[in-house]
PDB file of C-alpha atoms in Angstrom:
ATOM      1  CA  GLU A   1     -11.869  -4.892  -9.815  1.00  0.00           C
ATOM      2  CA  THR A   2      -9.273  -2.205  -9.220  1.00  0.00           C
ATOM      3  CA  GLY A   3      -8.041  -1.738 -12.783  1.00  0.00           C
ATOM      4  CA  VAL A   4      -4.559  -3.004 -11.905  1.00  0.00           C
ATOM      5  CA  THR A   5      -3.733  -6.607 -12.746  1.00  0.00           C
ATOM      6  CA  GLN A   6      -0.708  -8.676 -11.784  1.00  0.00           C
ATOM      7  CA  THR A   7       0.588 -12.002 -13.029  1.00  0.00           C
ATOM      8  CA  PRO A   8       1.364 -14.525 -11.824  1.00  0.00           C
ATOM      9  CA  ARG A   9      -0.589 -14.505  -8.574  1.00  0.00           C
ATOM     10  CA  HIS A  10       1.680 -17.110  -7.040  1.00  0.00           C
ATOM     11  CA  LEU A  11       5.293 -17.973  -7.858  1.00  0.00           C
ATOM     12  CA  VAL A  12       7.689 -20.502  -6.371  1.00  0.00           C
ATOM     13  CA  MET A  13      11.265 -20.310  -7.542  1.00  0.00           C
ATOM     14  CA  GLY A  14      14.685 -21.589  -6.664  1.00  0.00           C
ATOM     15  CA  MET A  15      17.574 -19.305  -5.874  1.00  0.00           C
ATOM     16  CA  THR A  16      19.150 -19.863  -9.282  1.00  0.00           C
ATOM     17  CA  ASN A  17      16.017 -19.243 -11.340  1.00  0.00           C
ATOM     18  CA  LYS A  18      15.146 -16.173 -13.378  1.00  0.00           C
ATOM     19  CA  LYS A  19      11.535 -15.066 -13.456  1.00  0.00           C
ATOM     20  CA  SER A  20       9.535 -11.901 -14.119  1.00  0.00           C
ATOM     21  CA  LEU A  21       6.496 -10.354 -12.509  1.00  0.00           C
ATOM     22  CA  LYS A  22       4.095  -8.409 -14.679  1.00  0.00           C
ATOM     23  CA  CYS A  23       1.785  -5.535 -13.832  1.00  0.00           C
ATOM     24  CA  GLU A  24      -0.717  -3.795 -16.103  1.00  0.00           C
ATOM     25  CA  GLN A  25      -2.934  -0.842 -15.299  1.00  0.00           C
ATOM     26  CA  HIS A  26      -6.039   0.133 -17.248  1.00  0.00           C
ATOM     27  CA  LEU A  27      -6.633   3.475 -15.522  1.00  0.00           C
ATOM     28  CA  GLY A  28      -4.697   5.860 -17.747  1.00  0.00           C
ATOM     29  CA  HIS A  29      -2.258   6.654 -14.956  1.00  0.00           C
ATOM     30  CA  ASN A  30       1.271   7.922 -15.435  1.00  0.00           C
ATOM     31  CA  ALA A  31       2.999   6.641 -12.308  1.00  0.00           C
ATOM     32  CA  MET A  32       3.597   3.015 -11.354  1.00  0.00           C
ATOM     33  CA  TYR A  33       5.125   1.504  -8.231  1.00  0.00           C
ATOM     34  CA  TRP A  34       6.567  -1.758  -6.952  1.00  0.00           C
ATOM     35  CA  TYR A  35       6.147  -2.542  -3.253  1.00  0.00           C
ATOM     36  CA  LYS A  36       7.293  -5.456  -1.106  1.00  0.00           C
ATOM     37  CA  GLN A  37       4.909  -6.536   1.654  1.00  0.00           C
ATOM     38  CA  SER A  38       6.209  -8.854   4.385  1.00  0.00           C
ATOM     39  CA  ALA A  39       4.149 -10.124   7.281  1.00  0.00           C
ATOM     40  CA  LYS A  40       3.638  -7.576  10.052  1.00  0.00           C
ATOM     41  CA  LYS A  41       5.914  -5.043   8.357  1.00  0.00           C
ATOM     42  CA  PRO A  42       5.078  -1.770   6.598  1.00  0.00           C
ATOM     43  CA  LEU A  43       4.868  -1.712   2.856  1.00  0.00           C
ATOM     44  CA  GLU A  44       8.367  -1.179   1.443  1.00  0.00           C
ATOM     45  CA  LEU A  45       8.540   1.012  -1.644  1.00  0.00           C
ATOM     46  CA  MET A  46      11.003  -0.502  -4.109  1.00  0.00           C
ATOM     47  CA  PHE A  47      10.741   1.420  -7.378  1.00  0.00           C
ATOM     48  CA  VAL A  48       8.747   4.274  -8.847  1.00  0.00           C
ATOM     49  CA  TYR A  49       8.239   5.132 -12.500  1.00  0.00           C
ATOM     50  CA  ASN A  50       6.718   8.427 -13.573  1.00  0.00           C
ATOM     51  CA  PHE A  51       5.942   8.883 -17.260  1.00  0.00           C
ATOM     52  CA  LYS A  52       8.069   5.779 -17.970  1.00  0.00           C
ATOM     53  CA  GLU A  53      11.123   7.238 -16.231  1.00  0.00           C
ATOM     54  CA  GLN A  54      12.449   5.643 -13.069  1.00  0.00           C
ATOM     55  CA  THR A  55      12.338   8.289 -10.372  1.00  0.00           C
ATOM     56  CA  GLU A  56      13.086   6.263  -7.260  1.00  0.00           C
ATOM     57  CA  ASN A  57      15.080   3.193  -6.335  1.00  0.00           C
ATOM     58  CA  ASN A  58      15.011   2.716  -2.597  1.00  0.00           C
ATOM     59  CA  SER A  59      18.312   0.877  -2.175  1.00  0.00           C
ATOM     60  CA  VAL A  60      16.910  -2.287  -3.682  1.00  0.00           C
ATOM     61  CA  PRO A  61      19.410  -5.120  -4.329  1.00  0.00           C
ATOM     62  CA  SER A  62      20.419  -5.546  -7.953  1.00  0.00           C
ATOM     63  CA  ARG A  63      18.847  -9.005  -8.061  1.00  0.00           C
ATOM     64  CA  PHE A  64      15.593  -7.057  -8.567  1.00  0.00           C
ATOM     65  CA  SER A  65      15.466  -5.258 -11.910  1.00  0.00           C
ATOM     66  CA  PRO A  66      12.457  -3.176 -12.959  1.00  0.00           C
ATOM     67  CA  GLU A  67      11.348  -2.389 -16.482  1.00  0.00           C
ATOM     68  CA  CYS A  68       8.675   0.025 -17.650  1.00  0.00           C
ATOM     69  CA  PRO A  69       8.179  -0.141 -21.440  1.00  0.00           C
ATOM     70  CA  ASN A  70       5.154   2.183 -21.370  1.00  0.00           C
ATOM     71  CA  SER A  71       2.872   3.900 -18.879  1.00  0.00           C
ATOM     72  CA  SER A  72       0.542   0.900 -18.699  1.00  0.00           C
ATOM     73  CA  HIS A  73       3.023  -1.899 -18.087  1.00  0.00           C
ATOM     74  CA  LEU A  74       5.570  -2.580 -15.394  1.00  0.00           C
ATOM     75  CA  PHE A  75       7.808  -5.585 -14.919  1.00  0.00           C
ATOM     76  CA  LEU A  76      10.006  -6.801 -12.102  1.00  0.00           C
ATOM     77  CA  HIS A  77      12.740  -9.152 -13.250  1.00  0.00           C
ATOM     78  CA  LEU A  78      14.057 -11.507 -10.609  1.00  0.00           C
ATOM     79  CA  HIS A  79      17.323 -13.447 -10.561  1.00  0.00           C
ATOM     80  CA  THR A  80      19.400 -15.250  -7.941  1.00  0.00           C
ATOM     81  CA  LEU A  81      16.951 -14.374  -5.190  1.00  0.00           C
ATOM     82  CA  GLN A  82      17.364 -15.274  -1.538  1.00  0.00           C
ATOM     83  CA  PRO A  83      14.830 -16.969   0.774  1.00  0.00           C
ATOM     84  CA  GLU A  84      14.378 -13.673   2.631  1.00  0.00           C
ATOM     85  CA  ASP A  85      12.973 -12.196  -0.588  1.00  0.00           C
ATOM     86  CA  SER A  86       9.869 -14.318  -0.117  1.00  0.00           C
ATOM     87  CA  ALA A  87       6.982 -11.870   0.263  1.00  0.00           C
ATOM     88  CA  LEU A  88       3.935 -10.392  -1.438  1.00  0.00           C
ATOM     89  CA  TYR A  89       4.950  -8.053  -4.257  1.00  0.00           C
ATOM     90  CA  LEU A  90       2.389  -5.377  -4.964  1.00  0.00           C
ATOM     91  CA  CYS A  91       2.124  -3.135  -7.965  1.00  0.00           C
ATOM     92  CA  ALA A  92       0.296   0.185  -7.760  1.00  0.00           C
ATOM     93  CA  SER A  93      -0.476   3.103 -10.039  1.00  0.00           C
ATOM     94  CA  SER A  94      -1.511   6.718  -9.545  1.00  0.00           C
ATOM     95  CA  GLN A  95      -2.283   9.706 -11.709  1.00  0.00           C
ATOM     96  CA  ASP A  96       1.319  10.867 -11.400  1.00  0.00           C
ATOM     97  CA  ARG A  97       4.194  10.906  -8.939  1.00  0.00           C
ATOM     98  CA  GLY A  98       4.595  14.610  -8.818  1.00  0.00           C
ATOM     99  CA  THR A  99       3.403  17.487  -6.758  1.00  0.00           C
ATOM    100  CA  SER A 100      -0.204  16.602  -6.122  1.00  0.00           C
ATOM    101  CA  SER A 101      -0.955  16.235  -2.461  1.00  0.00           C
ATOM    102  CA  TYR A 102      -3.889  13.973  -3.235  1.00  0.00           C
ATOM    103  CA  ASN A 103      -2.459  11.093  -5.159  1.00  0.00           C
ATOM    104  CA  GLU A 104      -4.451   7.970  -4.447  1.00  0.00           C
ATOM    105  CA  GLN A 105      -2.661   4.792  -5.352  1.00  0.00           C
ATOM    106  CA  PHE A 106      -4.556   1.887  -6.848  1.00  0.00           C
ATOM    107  CA  PHE A 107      -3.127  -1.535  -6.089  1.00  0.00           C
ATOM    108  CA  GLY A 108      -3.047  -4.826  -7.886  1.00  0.00           C
ATOM    109  CA  PRO A 109      -3.748  -8.099  -6.036  1.00  0.00           C
ATOM    110  CA  GLY A 110      -0.054  -8.911  -5.730  1.00  0.00           C
ATOM    111  CA  THR A 111       2.206 -11.833  -6.510  1.00  0.00           C
ATOM    112  CA  ARG A 112       2.930 -14.169  -3.603  1.00  0.00           C
ATOM    113  CA  LEU A 113       6.580 -15.106  -4.124  1.00  0.00           C
ATOM    114  CA  THR A 114       8.272 -18.022  -2.386  1.00  0.00           C
ATOM    115  CA  VAL A 115      12.014 -18.504  -2.825  1.00  0.00           C
ATOM    116  CA  LEU A 116      13.284 -21.960  -1.940  1.00  0.00           C
TER     117      LEU A 116
ATOM    118  CA  GLY B   1      13.573   8.931  11.019  1.00  0.00           C
ATOM    119  CA  GLN B   2      10.059   8.641   9.749  1.00  0.00           C
ATOM    120  CA  ASN B   3       7.637   6.431  11.618  1.00  0.00           C
ATOM    121  CA  ILE B   4       4.010   5.386  11.541  1.00  0.00           C
ATOM    122  CA  ASP B   5       2.578   3.541  14.557  1.00  0.00           C
ATOM    123  CA  GLN B   6      -0.676   1.621  14.687  1.00  0.00           C
ATOM    124  CA  PRO B   7      -1.808  -1.349  16.798  1.00  0.00           C
ATOM    125  CA  THR B   8      -0.932  -4.753  15.413  1.00  0.00           C
ATOM    126  CA  GLU B   9      -4.295  -6.374  16.033  1.00  0.00           C
ATOM    127  CA  MET B  10      -7.730  -5.495  17.372  1.00  0.00           C
ATOM    128  CA  THR B  11     -10.848  -7.530  18.035  1.00  0.00           C
ATOM    129  CA  ALA B  12     -14.424  -6.238  17.980  1.00  0.00           C
ATOM    130  CA  THR B  13     -17.966  -7.585  17.938  1.00  0.00           C
ATOM    131  CA  GLU B  14     -20.355  -7.541  15.019  1.00  0.00           C
ATOM    132  CA  GLY B  15     -22.627  -4.498  15.194  1.00  0.00           C
ATOM    133  CA  ALA B  16     -20.285  -2.586  17.492  1.00  0.00           C
ATOM    134  CA  ILE B  17     -17.979   0.402  16.887  1.00  0.00           C
ATOM    135  CA  VAL B  18     -14.186   0.246  16.711  1.00  0.00           C
ATOM    136  CA  GLN B  19     -11.542   2.970  16.513  1.00  0.00           C
ATOM    137  CA  ILE B  20      -8.147   2.259  14.964  1.00  0.00           C
ATOM    138  CA  ASN B  21      -5.480   4.789  15.894  1.00  0.00           C
ATOM    139  CA  CYS B  22      -2.462   5.918  13.912  1.00  0.00           C
ATOM    140  CA  THR B  23       0.330   8.209  15.092  1.00  0.00           C
ATOM    141  CA  TYR B  24       3.042   9.528  12.837  1.00  0.00           C
ATOM    142  CA  GLN B  25       6.367  11.343  12.800  1.00  0.00           C
ATOM    143  CA  THR B  26       7.343  12.328   9.271  1.00  0.00           C
ATOM    144  CA  SER B  27       9.449  14.907   7.486  1.00  0.00           C
ATOM    145  CA  GLY B  28       6.634  17.094   6.286  1.00  0.00           C
ATOM    146  CA  PHE B  29       2.986  16.258   5.843  1.00  0.00           C
ATOM    147  CA  ASN B  30       0.926  16.218   2.680  1.00  0.00           C
ATOM    148  CA  GLY B  31      -2.029  14.138   3.744  1.00  0.00           C
ATOM    149  CA  LEU B  32      -2.919  10.870   5.449  1.00  0.00           C
ATOM    150  CA  PHE B  33      -4.503   7.856   3.791  1.00  0.00           C
ATOM    151  CA  TRP B  34      -6.341   4.843   5.144  1.00  0.00           C
ATOM    152  CA  TYR B  35      -6.501   1.648   3.104  1.00  0.00           C
ATOM    153  CA  GLN B  36      -8.308  -1.633   3.707  1.00  0.00           C
ATOM    154  CA  GLN B  37      -6.694  -4.929   2.758  1.00  0.00           C
ATOM    155  CA  HIS B  38      -8.517  -8.252   2.926  1.00  0.00           C
ATOM    156  CA  ALA B  39      -6.310 -11.311   3.217  1.00  0.00           C
ATOM    157  CA  GLY B  40      -4.807 -12.206  -0.146  1.00  0.00           C
ATOM    158  CA  GLU B  41      -6.230  -9.136  -1.853  1.00  0.00           C
ATOM    159  CA  ALA B  42      -5.115  -5.679  -2.959  1.00  0.00           C
ATOM    160  CA  PRO B  43      -5.217  -2.738  -0.559  1.00  0.00           C
ATOM    161  CA  THR B  44      -8.167  -0.502  -1.421  1.00  0.00           C
ATOM    162  CA  PHE B  45      -8.540   3.192  -0.655  1.00  0.00           C
ATOM    163  CA  LEU B  46     -10.832   4.192   2.211  1.00  0.00           C
ATOM    164  CA  SER B  47     -10.132   7.822   3.058  1.00  0.00           C
ATOM    165  CA  TYR B  48      -7.843  10.816   2.751  1.00  0.00           C
ATOM    166  CA  ASN B  49      -7.366  13.631   5.293  1.00  0.00           C
ATOM    167  CA  VAL B  50      -5.199  16.686   4.789  1.00  0.00           C
ATOM    168  CA  LEU B  51      -6.983  19.175   7.068  1.00  0.00           C
ATOM    169  CA  ASP B  52      -7.827  18.715  10.730  1.00  0.00           C
ATOM    170  CA  GLY B  53     -11.191  17.276  11.532  1.00  0.00           C
ATOM    171  CA  LEU B  54     -13.511  14.425  10.778  1.00  0.00           C
ATOM    172  CA  GLU B  55     -14.352  13.059   7.355  1.00  0.00           C
ATOM    173  CA  GLU B  56     -17.398  10.816   7.251  1.00  0.00           C
ATOM    174  CA  LYS B  57     -18.144   8.310   4.526  1.00  0.00           C
ATOM    175  CA  GLY B  58     -20.992   5.959   5.323  1.00  0.00           C
ATOM    176  CA  ARG B  59     -20.088   3.600   8.158  1.00  0.00           C
ATOM    177  CA  PHE B  60     -16.461   4.728   8.059  1.00  0.00           C
ATOM    178  CA  SER B  61     -15.053   8.014   9.388  1.00  0.00           C
ATOM    179  CA  SER B  62     -11.484   9.282   9.578  1.00  0.00           C
ATOM    180  CA  PHE B  63     -10.136  11.951  11.891  1.00  0.00           C
ATOM    181  CA  LEU B  64      -6.920  13.973  11.710  1.00  0.00           C
ATOM    182  CA  SER B  65      -5.048  16.195  14.159  1.00  0.00           C
ATOM    183  CA  ARG B  66      -1.898  17.525  12.507  1.00  0.00           C
ATOM    184  CA  SER B  67      -0.644  19.227  15.674  1.00  0.00           C
ATOM    185  CA  LYS B  68      -0.741  15.894  17.499  1.00  0.00           C
ATOM    186  CA  GLY B  69       0.476  13.766  14.594  1.00  0.00           C
ATOM    187  CA  TYR B  70      -2.583  11.603  15.091  1.00  0.00           C
ATOM    188  CA  SER B  71      -5.384  10.048  13.096  1.00  0.00           C
ATOM    189  CA  TYR B  72      -8.036   7.457  13.700  1.00  0.00           C
ATOM    190  CA  LEU B  73     -10.357   5.386  11.558  1.00  0.00           C
ATOM    191  CA  LEU B  74     -13.791   4.805  13.074  1.00  0.00           C
ATOM    192  CA  LEU B  75     -15.875   1.884  11.870  1.00  0.00           C
ATOM    193  CA  LYS B  76     -19.532   1.761  12.928  1.00  0.00           C
ATOM    194  CA  GLU B  77     -22.110  -1.034  12.768  1.00  0.00           C
ATOM    195  CA  LEU B  78     -19.375  -3.569  12.218  1.00  0.00           C
ATOM    196  CA  GLN B  79     -20.024  -6.377   9.774  1.00  0.00           C
ATOM    197  CA  MET B  80     -18.156  -9.645   9.383  1.00  0.00           C
ATOM    198  CA  LYS B  81     -16.856  -8.434   6.006  1.00  0.00           C
ATOM    199  CA  ASP B  82     -14.978  -5.648   7.836  1.00  0.00           C
ATOM    200  CA  SER B  83     -12.486  -8.249   9.040  1.00  0.00           C
ATOM    201  CA  ALA B  84      -9.331  -7.082   7.286  1.00  0.00           C
ATOM    202  CA  SER B  85      -6.086  -5.212   7.804  1.00  0.00           C
ATOM    203  CA  TYR B  86      -6.257  -1.422   7.893  1.00  0.00           C
ATOM    204  CA  LEU B  87      -3.194   0.455   6.663  1.00  0.00           C
ATOM    205  CA  CYS B  88      -2.340   4.022   7.612  1.00  0.00           C
ATOM    206  CA  ALA B  89      -0.017   5.977   5.284  1.00  0.00           C
ATOM    207  CA  VAL B  90       1.294   9.549   5.347  1.00  0.00           C
ATOM    208  CA  ALA B  91       2.509  11.551   2.356  1.00  0.00           C
ATOM    209  CA  ASP B  92       5.735  13.277   3.406  1.00  0.00           C
ATOM    210  CA  SER B  93       7.304  16.497   2.127  1.00  0.00           C
ATOM    211  CA  ASN B  94       8.273  14.717  -1.122  1.00  0.00           C
ATOM    212  CA  TYR B  95       4.774  13.255  -1.503  1.00  0.00           C
ATOM    213  CA  GLN B  96       6.202   9.804  -0.865  1.00  0.00           C
ATOM    214  CA  LEU B  97       3.867   7.552   1.115  1.00  0.00           C
ATOM    215  CA  ILE B  98       5.216   6.320   4.453  1.00  0.00           C
ATOM    216  CA  TRP B  99       3.291   3.235   5.537  1.00  0.00           C
ATOM    217  CA  GLY B 100       2.370   1.763   8.893  1.00  0.00           C
ATOM    218  CA  ALA B 101       2.551  -1.993   9.396  1.00  0.00           C
ATOM    219  CA  GLY B 102      -1.238  -2.267   9.420  1.00  0.00           C
ATOM    220  CA  THR B 103      -3.833  -3.209  12.021  1.00  0.00           C
ATOM    221  CA  LYS B 104      -5.485  -6.589  11.667  1.00  0.00           C
ATOM    222  CA  LEU B 105      -9.123  -6.254  12.698  1.00  0.00           C
ATOM    223  CA  ILE B 106     -10.944  -9.407  13.769  1.00  0.00           C
ATOM    224  CA  ILE B 107     -14.740  -9.264  13.965  1.00  0.00           C
ATOM    225  CA  LYS B 108     -16.500 -11.815  16.154  1.00  0.00           C
ATOM    226  CA  PRO B 109     -20.197 -12.693  15.923  1.00  0.00           C
TER     227      PRO B 109
END
């Protein structure tokens, strides 16, 4: 049990659907992250929120829309996705996103997304 | 550009020792992390190195040489449950983690 939960664990959607991924952390952290993990590729950082403010958006297509209503919850809203967006989407949290050199990230189990 | 290199896959025998290497070229360095990820599960933290040398934690050890841009993870007395992917990540000058693609470790009886 890592203290970071994600729902749903698996999601199959068509290209015209709209769905949302949810992440919740119970660790009292202030920074939350969305990553995309594709087979045999490095983790791709998508978005970072620090104290509920979005601090990074790594050139992610607008069909992915993050939302962070508070420090414990993070959403990723999906619409008009493409088959190449099929991947494992991981949420992580850490104490903060700032200037600490030791900033261990705690990961959720991920949502396995398949876009048909 | 920033780059982390690690072998794609390694195979070892139960009870043996295996060393997983990681080399990096990043803009700045603020520490190197190793994570373990079992299939279908979350990555979990194994170790953190920011100074040169060896950090030992039970059966697992991690080594860092900043001058060589090199780290390794050493796993001793391998157990079947050690079959997993091992991810190397470096914190760059902005404290952003740059990730390797991971090394899939297969343990055979």
